[in-house]
Coordinates of C-alpha atoms and ligand atoms in Angstrom, one line a residue:
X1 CA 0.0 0.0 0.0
X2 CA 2.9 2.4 0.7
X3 CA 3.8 2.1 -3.4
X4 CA 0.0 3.1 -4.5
X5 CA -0.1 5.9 -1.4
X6 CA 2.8 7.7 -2.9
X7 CA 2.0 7.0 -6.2
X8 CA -1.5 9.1 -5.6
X9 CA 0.4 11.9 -3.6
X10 CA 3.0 12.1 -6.3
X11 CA 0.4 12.4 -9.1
X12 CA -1.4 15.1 -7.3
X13 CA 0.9 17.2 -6.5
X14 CA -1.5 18.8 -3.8
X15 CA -3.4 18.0 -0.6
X16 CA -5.4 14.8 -0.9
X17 CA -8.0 14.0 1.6
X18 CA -7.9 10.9 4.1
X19 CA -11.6 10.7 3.2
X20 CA -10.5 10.4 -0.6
X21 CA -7.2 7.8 0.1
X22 CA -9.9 5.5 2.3
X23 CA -12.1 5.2 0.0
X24 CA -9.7 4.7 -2.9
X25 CA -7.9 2.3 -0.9
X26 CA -10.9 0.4 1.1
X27 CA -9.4 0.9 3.9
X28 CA -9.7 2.5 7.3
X29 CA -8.5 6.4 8.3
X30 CA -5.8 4.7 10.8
X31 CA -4.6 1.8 8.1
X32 CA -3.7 5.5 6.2
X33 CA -1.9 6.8 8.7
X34 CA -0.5 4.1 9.7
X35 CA 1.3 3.9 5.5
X36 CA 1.9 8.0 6.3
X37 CA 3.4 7.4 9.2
X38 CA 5.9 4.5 7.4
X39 CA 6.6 7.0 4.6
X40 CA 7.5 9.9 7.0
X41 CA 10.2 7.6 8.4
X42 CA 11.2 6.2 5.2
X43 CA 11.5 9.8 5.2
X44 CA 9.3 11.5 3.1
X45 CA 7.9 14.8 4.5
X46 CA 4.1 14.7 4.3
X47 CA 2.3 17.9 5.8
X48 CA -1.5 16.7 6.8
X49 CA -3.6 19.8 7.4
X50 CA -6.8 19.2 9.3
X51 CA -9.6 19.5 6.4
X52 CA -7.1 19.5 3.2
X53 CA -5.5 15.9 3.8
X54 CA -2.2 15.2 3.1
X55 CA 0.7 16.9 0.7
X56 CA 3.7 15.3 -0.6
X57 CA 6.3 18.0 0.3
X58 CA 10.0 16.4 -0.2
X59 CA 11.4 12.7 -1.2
X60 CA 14.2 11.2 0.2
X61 CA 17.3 10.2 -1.9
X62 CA 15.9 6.5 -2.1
X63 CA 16.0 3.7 -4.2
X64 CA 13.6 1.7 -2.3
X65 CA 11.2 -0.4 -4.4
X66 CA 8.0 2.0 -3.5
X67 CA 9.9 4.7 -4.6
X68 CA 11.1 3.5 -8.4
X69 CA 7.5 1.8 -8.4
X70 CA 6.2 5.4 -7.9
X71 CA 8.0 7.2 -9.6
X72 CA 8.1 5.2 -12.9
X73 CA 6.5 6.9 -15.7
X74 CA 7.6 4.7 -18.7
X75 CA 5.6 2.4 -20.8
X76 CA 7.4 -1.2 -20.3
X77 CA 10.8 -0.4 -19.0
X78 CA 10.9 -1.4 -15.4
X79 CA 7.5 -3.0 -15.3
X80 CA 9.5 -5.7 -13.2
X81 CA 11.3 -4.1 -11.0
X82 CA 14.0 -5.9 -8.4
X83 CA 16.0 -3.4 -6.0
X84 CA 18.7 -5.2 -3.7
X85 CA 20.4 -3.0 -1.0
X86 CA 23.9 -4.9 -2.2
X87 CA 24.3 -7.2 -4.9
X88 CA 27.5 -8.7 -6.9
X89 CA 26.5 -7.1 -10.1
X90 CA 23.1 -6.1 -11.4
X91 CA 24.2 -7.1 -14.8
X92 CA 24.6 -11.0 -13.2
X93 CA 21.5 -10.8 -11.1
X94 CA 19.8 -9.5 -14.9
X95 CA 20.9 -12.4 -16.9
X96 CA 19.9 -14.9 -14.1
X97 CA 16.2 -13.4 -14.1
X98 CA 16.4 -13.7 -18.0
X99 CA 17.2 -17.4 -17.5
X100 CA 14.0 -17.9 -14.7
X101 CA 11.9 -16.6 -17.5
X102 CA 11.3 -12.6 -16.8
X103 CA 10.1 -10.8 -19.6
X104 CA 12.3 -8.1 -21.3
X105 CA 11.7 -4.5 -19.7
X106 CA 12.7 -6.2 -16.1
X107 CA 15.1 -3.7 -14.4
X108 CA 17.7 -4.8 -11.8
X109 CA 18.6 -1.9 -9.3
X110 CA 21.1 -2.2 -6.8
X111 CA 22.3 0.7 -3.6
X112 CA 25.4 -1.0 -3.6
X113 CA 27.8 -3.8 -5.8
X114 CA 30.7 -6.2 -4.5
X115 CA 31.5 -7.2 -7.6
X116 CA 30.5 -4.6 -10.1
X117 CA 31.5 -5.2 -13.4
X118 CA 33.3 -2.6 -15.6
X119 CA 34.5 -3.1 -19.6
X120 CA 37.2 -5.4 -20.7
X121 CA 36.6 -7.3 -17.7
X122 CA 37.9 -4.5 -15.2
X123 CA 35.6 -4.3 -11.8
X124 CA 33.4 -1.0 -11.2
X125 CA 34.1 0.6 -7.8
X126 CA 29.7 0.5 -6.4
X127 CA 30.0 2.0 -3.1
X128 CA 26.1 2.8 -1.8
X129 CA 24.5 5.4 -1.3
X130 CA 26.1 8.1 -3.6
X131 CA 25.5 6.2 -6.6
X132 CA 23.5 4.6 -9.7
X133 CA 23.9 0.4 -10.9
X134 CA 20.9 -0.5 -12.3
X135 CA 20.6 -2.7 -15.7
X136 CA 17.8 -3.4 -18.3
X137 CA 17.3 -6.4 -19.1
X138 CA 15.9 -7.1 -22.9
X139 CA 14.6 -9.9 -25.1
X140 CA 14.3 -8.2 -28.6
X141 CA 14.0 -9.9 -31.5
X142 CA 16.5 -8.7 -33.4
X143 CA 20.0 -10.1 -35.5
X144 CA 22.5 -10.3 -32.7
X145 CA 25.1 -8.7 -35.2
X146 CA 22.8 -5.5 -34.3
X147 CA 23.0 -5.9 -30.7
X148 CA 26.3 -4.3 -29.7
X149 CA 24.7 -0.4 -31.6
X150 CA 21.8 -0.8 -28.1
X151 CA 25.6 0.4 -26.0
X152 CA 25.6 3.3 -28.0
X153 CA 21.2 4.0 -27.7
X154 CA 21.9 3.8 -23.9
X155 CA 24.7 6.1 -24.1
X156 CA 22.4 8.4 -26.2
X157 CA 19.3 8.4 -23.4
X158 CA 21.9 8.2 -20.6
X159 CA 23.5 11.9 -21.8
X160 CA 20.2 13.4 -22.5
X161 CA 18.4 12.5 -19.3
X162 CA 21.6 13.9 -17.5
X163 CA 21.4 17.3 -19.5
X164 CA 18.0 17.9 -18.8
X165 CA 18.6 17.1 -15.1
X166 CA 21.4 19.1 -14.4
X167 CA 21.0 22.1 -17.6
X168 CA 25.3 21.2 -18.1
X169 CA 26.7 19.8 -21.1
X170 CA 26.4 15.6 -20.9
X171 CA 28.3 14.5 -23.8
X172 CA 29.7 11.2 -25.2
X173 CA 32.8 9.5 -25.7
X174 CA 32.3 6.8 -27.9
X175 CA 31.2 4.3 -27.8
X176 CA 29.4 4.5 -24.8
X177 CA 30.6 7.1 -22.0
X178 CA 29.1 9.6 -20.8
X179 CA 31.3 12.9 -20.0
X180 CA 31.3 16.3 -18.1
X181 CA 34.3 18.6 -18.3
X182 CA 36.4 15.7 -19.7
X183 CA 35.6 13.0 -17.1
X184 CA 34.0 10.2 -17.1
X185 CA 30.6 10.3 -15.4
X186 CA 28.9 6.9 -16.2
X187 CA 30.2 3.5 -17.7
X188 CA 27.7 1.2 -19.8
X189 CA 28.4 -2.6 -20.1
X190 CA 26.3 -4.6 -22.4
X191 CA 25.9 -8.0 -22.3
X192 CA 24.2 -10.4 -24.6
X193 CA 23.3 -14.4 -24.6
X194 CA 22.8 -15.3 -28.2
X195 CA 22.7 -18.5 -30.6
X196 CA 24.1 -17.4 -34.4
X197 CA 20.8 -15.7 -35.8
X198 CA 18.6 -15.6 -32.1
X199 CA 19.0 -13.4 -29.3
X200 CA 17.9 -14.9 -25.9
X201 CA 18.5 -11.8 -23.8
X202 CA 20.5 -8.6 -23.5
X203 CA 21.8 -6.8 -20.2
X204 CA 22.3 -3.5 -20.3
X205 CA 24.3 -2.5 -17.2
X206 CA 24.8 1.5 -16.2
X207 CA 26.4 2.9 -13.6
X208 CA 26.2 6.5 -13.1
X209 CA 28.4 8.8 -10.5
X210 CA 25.6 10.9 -8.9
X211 CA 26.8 12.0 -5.7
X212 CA 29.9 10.8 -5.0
X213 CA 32.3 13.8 -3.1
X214 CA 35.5 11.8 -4.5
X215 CA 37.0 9.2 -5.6
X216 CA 40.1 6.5 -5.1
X217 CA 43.3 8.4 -6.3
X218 CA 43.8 5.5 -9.1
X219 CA 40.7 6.8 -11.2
X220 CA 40.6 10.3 -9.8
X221 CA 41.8 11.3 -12.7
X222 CA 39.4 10.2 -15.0
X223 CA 36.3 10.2 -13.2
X224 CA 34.0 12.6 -11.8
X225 CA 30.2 12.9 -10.4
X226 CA 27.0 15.1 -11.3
X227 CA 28.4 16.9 -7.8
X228 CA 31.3 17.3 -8.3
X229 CA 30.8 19.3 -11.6
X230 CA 27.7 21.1 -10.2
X231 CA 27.9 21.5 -7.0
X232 CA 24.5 20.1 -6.4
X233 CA 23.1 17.0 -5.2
X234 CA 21.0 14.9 -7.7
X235 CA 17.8 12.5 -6.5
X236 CA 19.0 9.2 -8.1
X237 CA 15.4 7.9 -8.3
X238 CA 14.5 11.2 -10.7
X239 CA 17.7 10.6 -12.8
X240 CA 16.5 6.7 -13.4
X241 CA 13.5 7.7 -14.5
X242 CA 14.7 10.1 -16.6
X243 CA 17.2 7.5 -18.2
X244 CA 14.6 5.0 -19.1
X245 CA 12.1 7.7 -20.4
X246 CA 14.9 8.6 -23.2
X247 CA 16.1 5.0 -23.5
X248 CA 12.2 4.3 -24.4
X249 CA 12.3 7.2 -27.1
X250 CA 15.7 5.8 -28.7
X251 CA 15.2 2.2 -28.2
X252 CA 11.7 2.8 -30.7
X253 CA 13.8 4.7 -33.5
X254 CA 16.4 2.2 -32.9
X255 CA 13.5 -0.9 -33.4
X256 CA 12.2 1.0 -36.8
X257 CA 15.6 0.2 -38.6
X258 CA 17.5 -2.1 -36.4
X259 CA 20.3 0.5 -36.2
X260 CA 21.3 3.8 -35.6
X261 CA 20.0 6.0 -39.2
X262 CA 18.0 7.9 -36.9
X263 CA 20.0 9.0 -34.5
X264 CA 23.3 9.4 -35.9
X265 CA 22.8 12.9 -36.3
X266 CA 22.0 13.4 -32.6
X267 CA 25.2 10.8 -31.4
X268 CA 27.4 13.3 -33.6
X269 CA 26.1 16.1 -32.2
X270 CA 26.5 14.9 -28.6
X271 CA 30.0 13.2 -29.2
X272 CA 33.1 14.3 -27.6
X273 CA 35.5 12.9 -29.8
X274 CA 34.0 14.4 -33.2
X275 CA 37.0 16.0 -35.0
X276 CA 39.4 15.5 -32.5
X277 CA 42.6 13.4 -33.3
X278 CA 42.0 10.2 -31.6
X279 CA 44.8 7.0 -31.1
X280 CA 43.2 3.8 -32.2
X281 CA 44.6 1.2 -29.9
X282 CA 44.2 -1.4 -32.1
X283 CA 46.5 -4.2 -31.0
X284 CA 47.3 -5.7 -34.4
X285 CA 47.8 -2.2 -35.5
X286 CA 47.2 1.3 -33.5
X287 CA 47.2 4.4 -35.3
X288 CA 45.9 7.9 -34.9
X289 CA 43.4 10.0 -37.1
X290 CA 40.7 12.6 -37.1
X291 CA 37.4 11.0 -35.7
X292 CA 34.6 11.9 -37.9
X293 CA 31.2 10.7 -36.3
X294 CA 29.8 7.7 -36.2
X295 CA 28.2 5.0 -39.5
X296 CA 24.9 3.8 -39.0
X297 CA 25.8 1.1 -37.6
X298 CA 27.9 2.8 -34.8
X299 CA 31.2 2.4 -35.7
X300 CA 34.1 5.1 -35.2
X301 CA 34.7 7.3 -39.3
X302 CA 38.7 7.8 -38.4
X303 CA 40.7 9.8 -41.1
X304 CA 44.2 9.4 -40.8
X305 CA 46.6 11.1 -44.0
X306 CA 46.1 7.6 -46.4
X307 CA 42.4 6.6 -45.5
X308 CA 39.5 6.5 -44.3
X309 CA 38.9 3.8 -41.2
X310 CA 35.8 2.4 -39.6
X311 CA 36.0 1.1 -35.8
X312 CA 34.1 -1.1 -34.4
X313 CA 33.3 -0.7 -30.4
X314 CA 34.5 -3.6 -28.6
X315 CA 37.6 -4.1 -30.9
X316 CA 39.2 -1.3 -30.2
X317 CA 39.5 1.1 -27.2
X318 CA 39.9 4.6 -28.5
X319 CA 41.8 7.6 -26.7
X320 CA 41.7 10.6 -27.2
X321 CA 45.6 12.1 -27.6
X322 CA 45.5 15.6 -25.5
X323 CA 44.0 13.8 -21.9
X324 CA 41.8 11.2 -21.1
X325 CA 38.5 12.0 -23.9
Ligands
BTN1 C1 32.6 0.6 -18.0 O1 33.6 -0.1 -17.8 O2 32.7 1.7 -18.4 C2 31.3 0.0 -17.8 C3 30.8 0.1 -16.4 C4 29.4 -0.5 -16.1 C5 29.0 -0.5 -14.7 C6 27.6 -0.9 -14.5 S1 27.0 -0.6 -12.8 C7 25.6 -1.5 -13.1 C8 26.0 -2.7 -14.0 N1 26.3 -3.8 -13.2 C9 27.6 -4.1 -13.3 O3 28.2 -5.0 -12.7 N2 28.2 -3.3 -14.2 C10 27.2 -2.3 -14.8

């Protein structure tokens, strides 16, 4: 009942009545103060005003499973929803629920990892409570030769739910990071289970610095928060939402052509890298050219003085030559 009460306060946005919340819920005056009283030291502030009813007034920074169920606004992202306070890795926990049987649009969130998983098998620091791990899980029916170009859709709804949160500059280092003033801010892993022409399921795994005040002195270099640029403290619940709102916008132009026509002009746009000189750290053979956007089907347009290369994420590992983007 706790879900449903602050789904109804949330959606008004102004005092409802006890009367109103009774009869809604079938229930008694005290069974809804008993769920105000929960909320309140969950701790939500709720005013109640004798004759107006009760007014949602400020949320917590929680992750709590009322607080995603009431705050979701999507249409079948997150319809599922499992939170865990810690976890290993909600990409793991993802797969696993893919294998019970889940249907795609199940969404694994997590406060804290102990085995976080980063790209090319490196571990993601999760400590909890400043933080975002959360992963989609998916069971599209598309060619799994499309299914690495979904990295670079999250990346796209990832950097647009972060500029509309925070009004800064979100952009993306390709393939799939998201960057403020040069650092990284979020890291996206993809995983998929496929046989040759049949996908079984896909994990989409984000982590997202929201509130972190620092970080270990190995990656303080490189990595940064939505605080530590701003100066302000995000709600982590809001920014979720926000993520899987856009990934539900890109994900649909994405499904029209199984690739990324329709947003290659928006990637480019939003991408760090475009017309910088880049290194290619190719490991049969590196070299260094002038990125130029992304193809269709995601992959790097390099330039160097002889010709023009495609990269393919996951082969390669790309870097920019002045600094880490
Ligand atoms: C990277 O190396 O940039 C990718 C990092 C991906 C981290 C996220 S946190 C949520 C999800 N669960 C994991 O174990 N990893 C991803």
């Amino acid at each position: 009942m706790r879900t449903e009460l602050l789904t109804v306060l949330r959606e008004a946005g102004d005092y409802v009545s006890g009367q109103d919340l009774c009869e809604k819920f079938g229930v008694s005056r005290t069974a809804i103060w008993k769920g105000i009283n929960q909320l309140k030291e969950a701790g939500y502030e709720i005013e109640a005003v004798q004759n107006k009813g009760y007014k949602l007034v400020s949320v917590p920074d929680s992750l709590s499973e009322e607080e995603l169920k009431s705050i979701r606004r999507t249409e079948w992202v997150g319809e599922e929803i499992f939170y865990f306070p810690v976890i290993d890795s909600t990409n793991t926990k993802a797969k696993q629920l893919a294998e019970e049987g889940y249907p795609g649009g199940t969404l694994v969130v997590a406060e804290q990892q102990d085995a976080g998983k980063g790209r090319r098998g490196r571990s993601w620091e999760s400590p909890r409570g400043m933080s975002i791990y959360m992963t989609l899980m998916l069971k599209p029916e598309i060619d799994p030769n499309n299914a690495s170009m979904l990295t670079l859709v999250a990346a796209l709804a990832v950097s647009a739910a972060v500029r509309k949160l925070t009004g800064r500059p979100a952009g993306i280092k390709w393939p799939n990071d998201i960057v403020m003033n040069g650092k990284k801010i979020c890291g996206i892993l993809t995983e998929m289970s496929a046989q040759f022409d049949y996908v079984n399921h896909i994990v989409i795994g984000i982590g997202i610095n929201v509130n972190n005040e620092s970080f270990p002195e190995e990656i303080a270099q490189m990595a940064t928060s939505l605080y530590l640029e701003t100066g302000e403290r995000y709600n982590r619940a809001a920014l979720m939402e926000e993520v899987w709102e856009q990934f539900e916008h890109y994900y649909a132009a994405f499904l029209k052509t199984e690739d990324l026509s329709g947003l290659v002009k928006e990637y480019n746009a939003h991408l760090v890298n475009m017309h910088q000189i880049v290194s290619v750290l190719d490991p049969k053979e590196p070299f260094e050219g002038k990125a130029m956007g992304i193809t269709p089907r995601g992959e790097l347009i390099v330039d160097t003085w002889e010709s023009r290369k495609l990269v393919s994420a996951g082969e390669v590992s790309v870097r920019g030559i002045y600094g880490y983007v």
